[in-house]
């Protein structure tokens, strides 16, 4: 999901900064250019961490700045299919819950949360089961698996990630803890 990668890109240094082309300046220009952008090969650039090398620079006809090729380390976010992720519910709607899993939100559709029927409780902004009284609301921590992804490079906010929590070991952290405790007490009772 998160990776530290070494990348190369070209950055334009404006004329007013040509006397001071330093790694710090190039890092800031790269941050302004790249952070928040999505690349098909590396995912979303979260942060430019360190500039390793700055080339000699090139002047282009009718362009005011000088273009430098830079090699740098960046932190990227690249969700993978079938990857298990932990996140926090950021919004609950009638058709499911949006889960913050880094710089993007994934959709946990109501049909992918539980084997039980979950009804939308608009007043309390939560999904609730009538069978077991389990609820899922804003701020709850969940573990889910990425089952679909459609990354929009031009408009990263329009990217869509689909999640499921119906498999064993997935779901709301509180539900998972209760299941572990129940299994442990059953195992202890079986030992007696």
PDB file of C-alpha atoms in Angstrom:
ATOM      1  CA  UNK A   1       0.000   0.000   0.000  1.00  0.00           C
ATOM      2  CA  UNK A   2       2.576   2.601   1.076  1.00  0.00           C
ATOM      3  CA  UNK A   3       5.950   2.387  -0.615  1.00  0.00           C
ATOM      4  CA  UNK A   4       9.154   4.377  -0.602  1.00  0.00           C
ATOM      5  CA  UNK A   5      10.309   4.621  -4.228  1.00  0.00           C
ATOM      6  CA  UNK A   6      13.087   6.378  -6.118  1.00  0.00           C
ATOM      7  CA  UNK A   7      11.789   8.427  -9.043  1.00  0.00           C
ATOM      8  CA  UNK A   8      13.111  10.797 -11.691  1.00  0.00           C
ATOM      9  CA  UNK A   9      11.275  13.870 -12.944  1.00  0.00           C
ATOM     10  CA  UNK A  10      11.993  17.245 -14.482  1.00  0.00           C
ATOM     11  CA  UNK A  11      11.307  20.408 -12.546  1.00  0.00           C
ATOM     12  CA  UNK A  12      11.322  24.012 -13.742  1.00  0.00           C
ATOM     13  CA  UNK A  13      13.317  26.426 -11.593  1.00  0.00           C
ATOM     14  CA  UNK A  14      11.991  29.982 -12.076  1.00  0.00           C
ATOM     15  CA  UNK A  15      14.511  32.711 -13.016  1.00  0.00           C
ATOM     16  CA  UNK A  16      14.364  34.369  -9.580  1.00  0.00           C
ATOM     17  CA  UNK A  17      15.715  31.154  -7.966  1.00  0.00           C
ATOM     18  CA  UNK A  18      18.508  30.302 -10.418  1.00  0.00           C
ATOM     19  CA  UNK A  19      21.216  31.622  -8.095  1.00  0.00           C
ATOM     20  CA  UNK A  20      20.168  29.123  -5.411  1.00  0.00           C
ATOM     21  CA  UNK A  21      19.391  25.734  -6.990  1.00  0.00           C
ATOM     22  CA  UNK A  22      19.643  23.558  -3.876  1.00  0.00           C
ATOM     23  CA  UNK A  23      18.161  20.179  -2.950  1.00  0.00           C
ATOM     24  CA  UNK A  24      15.721  22.008  -0.627  1.00  0.00           C
ATOM     25  CA  UNK A  25      14.475  24.249  -3.446  1.00  0.00           C
ATOM     26  CA  UNK A  26      14.134  21.334  -5.871  1.00  0.00           C
ATOM     27  CA  UNK A  27      12.334  19.303  -3.181  1.00  0.00           C
ATOM     28  CA  UNK A  28       9.795  22.111  -2.657  1.00  0.00           C
ATOM     29  CA  UNK A  29       9.230  22.464  -6.413  1.00  0.00           C
ATOM     30  CA  UNK A  30       8.784  18.691  -6.747  1.00  0.00           C
ATOM     31  CA  UNK A  31       6.357  18.666  -3.795  1.00  0.00           C
ATOM     32  CA  UNK A  32       4.287  21.425  -5.412  1.00  0.00           C
ATOM     33  CA  UNK A  33       4.281  19.589  -8.733  1.00  0.00           C
ATOM     34  CA  UNK A  34       3.744  15.985  -7.660  1.00  0.00           C
ATOM     35  CA  UNK A  35       2.162  15.576  -4.219  1.00  0.00           C
ATOM     36  CA  UNK A  36      -1.440  14.455  -4.557  1.00  0.00           C
ATOM     37  CA  UNK A  37      -1.001  13.399  -8.188  1.00  0.00           C
ATOM     38  CA  UNK A  38      -1.630   9.843  -9.321  1.00  0.00           C
ATOM     39  CA  UNK A  39       0.681   7.883 -11.579  1.00  0.00           C
ATOM     40  CA  UNK A  40      -0.374   4.548 -13.074  1.00  0.00           C
ATOM     41  CA  UNK A  41       2.970   2.925 -12.260  1.00  0.00           C
ATOM     42  CA  UNK A  42       3.568   4.101  -8.665  1.00  0.00           C
ATOM     43  CA  UNK A  43       0.152   5.168  -7.402  1.00  0.00           C
ATOM     44  CA  UNK A  44      -0.527   8.421  -5.580  1.00  0.00           C
ATOM     45  CA  UNK A  45       2.481  10.517  -4.574  1.00  0.00           C
ATOM     46  CA  UNK A  46       1.950  11.267  -0.888  1.00  0.00           C
ATOM     47  CA  UNK A  47       5.227  13.052  -0.168  1.00  0.00           C
ATOM     48  CA  UNK A  48       8.569  13.884  -1.741  1.00  0.00           C
ATOM     49  CA  UNK A  49      11.021  12.818   0.967  1.00  0.00           C
ATOM     50  CA  UNK A  50      14.542  13.509  -0.233  1.00  0.00           C
ATOM     51  CA  UNK A  51      16.331  14.768  -3.357  1.00  0.00           C
ATOM     52  CA  UNK A  52      19.230  12.459  -4.274  1.00  0.00           C
ATOM     53  CA  UNK A  53      20.605  14.130  -7.399  1.00  0.00           C
ATOM     54  CA  UNK A  54      20.041  17.257  -9.505  1.00  0.00           C
ATOM     55  CA  UNK A  55      21.158  17.315 -13.140  1.00  0.00           C
ATOM     56  CA  UNK A  56      22.912  20.177 -14.945  1.00  0.00           C
ATOM     57  CA  UNK A  57      19.752  21.902 -16.144  1.00  0.00           C
ATOM     58  CA  UNK A  58      18.563  22.751 -19.624  1.00  0.00           C
ATOM     59  CA  UNK A  59      17.288  25.962 -21.169  1.00  0.00           C
ATOM     60  CA  UNK A  60      14.351  25.687 -23.534  1.00  0.00           C
ATOM     61  CA  UNK A  61      13.725  28.298 -26.219  1.00  0.00           C
ATOM     62  CA  UNK A  62      11.080  30.852 -25.169  1.00  0.00           C
ATOM     63  CA  UNK A  63      10.824  29.414 -21.641  1.00  0.00           C
ATOM     64  CA  UNK A  64      11.845  31.663 -18.708  1.00  0.00           C
ATOM     65  CA  UNK A  65      13.067  28.980 -16.298  1.00  0.00           C
ATOM     66  CA  UNK A  66      15.736  26.328 -16.363  1.00  0.00           C
ATOM     67  CA  UNK A  67      14.683  22.671 -16.373  1.00  0.00           C
ATOM     68  CA  UNK A  68      16.521  20.278 -14.063  1.00  0.00           C
ATOM     69  CA  UNK A  69      16.155  16.528 -14.004  1.00  0.00           C
ATOM     70  CA  UNK A  70      16.098  15.319 -10.418  1.00  0.00           C
ATOM     71  CA  UNK A  71      16.313  11.916  -8.794  1.00  0.00           C
ATOM     72  CA  UNK A  72      14.371  11.746  -5.534  1.00  0.00           C
ATOM     73  CA  UNK A  73      12.723   9.479  -2.991  1.00  0.00           C
ATOM     74  CA  UNK A  74       8.976   9.660  -2.569  1.00  0.00           C
ATOM     75  CA  UNK A  75       6.344   8.031  -0.391  1.00  0.00           C
ATOM     76  CA  UNK A  76       3.541   6.636  -2.548  1.00  0.00           C
ATOM     77  CA  UNK A  77       0.168   5.038  -1.882  1.00  0.00           C
ATOM     78  CA  UNK A  78      -0.741   2.230  -4.274  1.00  0.00           C
ATOM     79  CA  UNK A  79      -3.609   0.002  -3.114  1.00  0.00           C
ATOM     80  CA  UNK A  80      -3.402  -3.529  -4.521  1.00  0.00           C
ATOM     81  CA  UNK A  81      -6.228  -5.882  -5.421  1.00  0.00           C
ATOM     82  CA  UNK A  82      -6.991  -8.410  -2.632  1.00  0.00           C
ATOM     83  CA  UNK A  83      -4.886  -6.416  -0.164  1.00  0.00           C
ATOM     84  CA  UNK A  84      -6.219  -6.399   3.406  1.00  0.00           C
ATOM     85  CA  UNK A  85      -6.412  -2.873   4.834  1.00  0.00           C
ATOM     86  CA  UNK A  86      -7.337  -1.252   8.131  1.00  0.00           C
ATOM     87  CA  UNK A  87      -9.289   1.987   8.013  1.00  0.00           C
ATOM     88  CA  UNK A  88     -11.764   4.204   9.775  1.00  0.00           C
ATOM     89  CA  UNK A  89     -15.380   4.799   8.803  1.00  0.00           C
ATOM     90  CA  UNK A  90     -15.577   8.418   7.626  1.00  0.00           C
ATOM     91  CA  UNK A  91     -19.193   8.454   6.440  1.00  0.00           C
ATOM     92  CA  UNK A  92     -22.226   6.172   6.626  1.00  0.00           C
ATOM     93  CA  UNK A  93     -24.920   6.314   3.939  1.00  0.00           C
ATOM     94  CA  UNK A  94     -27.950   4.187   3.101  1.00  0.00           C
ATOM     95  CA  UNK A  95     -25.982   1.970   0.702  1.00  0.00           C
ATOM     96  CA  UNK A  96     -22.886   1.421   2.859  1.00  0.00           C
ATOM     97  CA  UNK A  97     -19.932   3.085   4.527  1.00  0.00           C
ATOM     98  CA  UNK A  98     -16.954   5.025   3.238  1.00  0.00           C
ATOM     99  CA  UNK A  99     -13.668   3.898   4.792  1.00  0.00           C
ATOM    100  CA  UNK A 100     -10.593   6.112   4.963  1.00  0.00           C
ATOM    101  CA  UNK A 101      -7.658   3.939   3.875  1.00  0.00           C
ATOM    102  CA  UNK A 102      -4.966   6.531   3.305  1.00  0.00           C
ATOM    103  CA  UNK A 103      -5.325   9.465   0.931  1.00  0.00           C
ATOM    104  CA  UNK A 104      -8.491   7.932  -0.579  1.00  0.00           C
ATOM    105  CA  UNK A 105     -11.729   6.451   0.716  1.00  0.00           C
ATOM    106  CA  UNK A 106     -13.016   3.005  -0.184  1.00  0.00           C
ATOM    107  CA  UNK A 107     -16.673   1.990  -0.325  1.00  0.00           C
ATOM    108  CA  UNK A 108     -17.822  -0.836   1.898  1.00  0.00           C
ATOM    109  CA  UNK A 109     -21.209  -1.600   0.336  1.00  0.00           C
ATOM    110  CA  UNK A 110     -23.905  -2.695   2.793  1.00  0.00           C
ATOM    111  CA  UNK A 111     -24.038  -6.115   1.083  1.00  0.00           C
ATOM    112  CA  UNK A 112     -20.299  -6.570   1.754  1.00  0.00           C
ATOM    113  CA  UNK A 113     -20.280  -5.850   5.487  1.00  0.00           C
ATOM    114  CA  UNK A 114     -21.989  -8.773   7.158  1.00  0.00           C
ATOM    115  CA  UNK A 115     -24.054 -11.908   6.539  1.00  0.00           C
ATOM    116  CA  UNK A 116     -26.758 -10.214   8.625  1.00  0.00           C
ATOM    117  CA  UNK A 117     -29.114  -7.630   7.170  1.00  0.00           C
ATOM    118  CA  UNK A 118     -27.967  -4.138   8.133  1.00  0.00           C
ATOM    119  CA  UNK A 119     -30.520  -1.336   8.142  1.00  0.00           C
ATOM    120  CA  UNK A 120     -29.561   2.309   7.755  1.00  0.00           C
ATOM    121  CA  UNK A 121     -30.271   4.345  10.890  1.00  0.00           C
ATOM    122  CA  UNK A 122     -30.305   7.898   9.502  1.00  0.00           C
ATOM    123  CA  UNK A 123     -30.849   9.532  12.895  1.00  0.00           C
ATOM    124  CA  UNK A 124     -27.690   7.974  14.386  1.00  0.00           C
ATOM    125  CA  UNK A 125     -25.756   7.823  11.094  1.00  0.00           C
ATOM    126  CA  UNK A 126     -25.042   4.118  11.399  1.00  0.00           C
ATOM    127  CA  UNK A 127     -25.850   0.719   9.950  1.00  0.00           C
ATOM    128  CA  UNK A 128     -27.465  -1.607  12.466  1.00  0.00           C
ATOM    129  CA  UNK A 129     -28.349  -5.291  12.651  1.00  0.00           C
ATOM    130  CA  UNK A 130     -31.631  -6.280  14.245  1.00  0.00           C
ATOM    131  CA  UNK A 131     -30.400  -9.852  14.789  1.00  0.00           C
ATOM    132  CA  UNK A 132     -27.277  -9.213  16.856  1.00  0.00           C
ATOM    133  CA  UNK A 133     -27.565  -5.505  17.728  1.00  0.00           C
ATOM    134  CA  UNK A 134     -24.225  -4.873  15.987  1.00  0.00           C
ATOM    135  CA  UNK A 135     -23.733  -1.355  14.646  1.00  0.00           C
ATOM    136  CA  UNK A 136     -21.273   0.307  12.293  1.00  0.00           C
ATOM    137  CA  UNK A 137     -20.843   4.069  12.473  1.00  0.00           C
ATOM    138  CA  UNK A 138     -18.544   6.990  11.794  1.00  0.00           C
ATOM    139  CA  UNK A 139     -15.230   6.636  13.630  1.00  0.00           C
ATOM    140  CA  UNK A 140     -15.360   2.823  13.863  1.00  0.00           C
ATOM    141  CA  UNK A 141     -12.187   0.974  12.855  1.00  0.00           C
ATOM    142  CA  UNK A 142     -12.594  -1.796  10.292  1.00  0.00           C
ATOM    143  CA  UNK A 143     -10.491  -4.383   8.491  1.00  0.00           C
ATOM    144  CA  UNK A 144     -11.451  -5.025   4.870  1.00  0.00           C
ATOM    145  CA  UNK A 145     -10.123  -6.453   1.602  1.00  0.00           C
ATOM    146  CA  UNK A 146      -9.802  -4.445  -1.626  1.00  0.00           C
ATOM    147  CA  UNK A 147     -11.936  -6.187  -4.265  1.00  0.00           C
ATOM    148  CA  UNK A 148     -12.244  -3.512  -6.969  1.00  0.00           C
ATOM    149  CA  UNK A 149     -10.255  -0.462  -7.907  1.00  0.00           C
ATOM    150  CA  UNK A 150     -10.589   2.148 -10.593  1.00  0.00           C
ATOM    151  CA  UNK A 151      -7.900   4.816 -10.340  1.00  0.00           C
ATOM    152  CA  UNK A 152      -8.543   8.112 -12.137  1.00  0.00           C
ATOM    153  CA  UNK A 153      -5.160   9.728 -12.833  1.00  0.00           C
ATOM    154  CA  UNK A 154      -6.649  13.050 -13.950  1.00  0.00           C
ATOM    155  CA  UNK A 155      -9.011  13.397 -11.001  1.00  0.00           C
ATOM    156  CA  UNK A 156      -7.671  11.283  -8.108  1.00  0.00           C
ATOM    157  CA  UNK A 157     -10.690  12.200  -5.961  1.00  0.00           C
ATOM    158  CA  UNK A 158     -12.859  10.397  -8.528  1.00  0.00           C
ATOM    159  CA  UNK A 159     -10.961   7.129  -8.016  1.00  0.00           C
ATOM    160  CA  UNK A 160     -13.100   4.285  -6.715  1.00  0.00           C
ATOM    161  CA  UNK A 161     -12.031   1.471  -4.413  1.00  0.00           C
ATOM    162  CA  UNK A 162     -14.475  -1.274  -3.482  1.00  0.00           C
ATOM    163  CA  UNK A 163     -14.067  -3.188  -0.224  1.00  0.00           C
ATOM    164  CA  UNK A 164     -15.487  -6.306   1.391  1.00  0.00           C
ATOM    165  CA  UNK A 165     -15.598  -7.297   5.058  1.00  0.00           C
ATOM    166  CA  UNK A 166     -17.631 -10.502   4.737  1.00  0.00           C
ATOM    167  CA  UNK A 167     -14.735 -12.922   4.934  1.00  0.00           C
ATOM    168  CA  UNK A 168     -13.365 -14.495   8.120  1.00  0.00           C
ATOM    169  CA  UNK A 169     -11.006 -12.135   9.944  1.00  0.00           C
ATOM    170  CA  UNK A 170     -12.541  -9.025   8.367  1.00  0.00           C
ATOM    171  CA  UNK A 171     -15.051  -6.547   9.769  1.00  0.00           C
ATOM    172  CA  UNK A 172     -15.352  -3.985  12.512  1.00  0.00           C
ATOM    173  CA  UNK A 173     -12.437  -4.315  14.958  1.00  0.00           C
ATOM    174  CA  UNK A 174     -14.856  -4.523  17.899  1.00  0.00           C
ATOM    175  CA  UNK A 175     -16.706  -7.421  16.236  1.00  0.00           C
ATOM    176  CA  UNK A 176     -13.439  -9.236  15.542  1.00  0.00           C
ATOM    177  CA  UNK A 177     -12.316  -8.817  19.164  1.00  0.00           C
ATOM    178  CA  UNK A 178     -15.654 -10.190  20.442  1.00  0.00           C
ATOM    179  CA  UNK A 179     -15.337 -13.204  18.109  1.00  0.00           C
ATOM    180  CA  UNK A 180     -11.774 -13.921  19.361  1.00  0.00           C
ATOM    181  CA  UNK A 181     -12.872 -13.667  22.994  1.00  0.00           C
ATOM    182  CA  UNK A 182     -15.823 -15.988  22.349  1.00  0.00           C
ATOM    183  CA  UNK A 183     -13.581 -18.596  20.658  1.00  0.00           C
ATOM    184  CA  UNK A 184     -11.052 -18.326  23.497  1.00  0.00           C
ATOM    185  CA  UNK A 185     -13.696 -18.825  26.194  1.00  0.00           C
ATOM    186  CA  UNK A 186     -15.156 -21.788  24.273  1.00  0.00           C
ATOM    187  CA  UNK A 187     -11.666 -23.311  23.998  1.00  0.00           C
ATOM    188  CA  UNK A 188     -11.077 -22.823  27.716  1.00  0.00           C
ATOM    189  CA  UNK A 189     -14.459 -24.357  28.543  1.00  0.00           C
ATOM    190  CA  UNK A 190     -13.584 -27.346  26.327  1.00  0.00           C
ATOM    191  CA  UNK A 191     -10.302 -27.847  28.226  1.00  0.00           C
ATOM    192  CA  UNK A 192     -12.144 -28.276  31.543  1.00  0.00           C
TER     193      UNK A 192
END
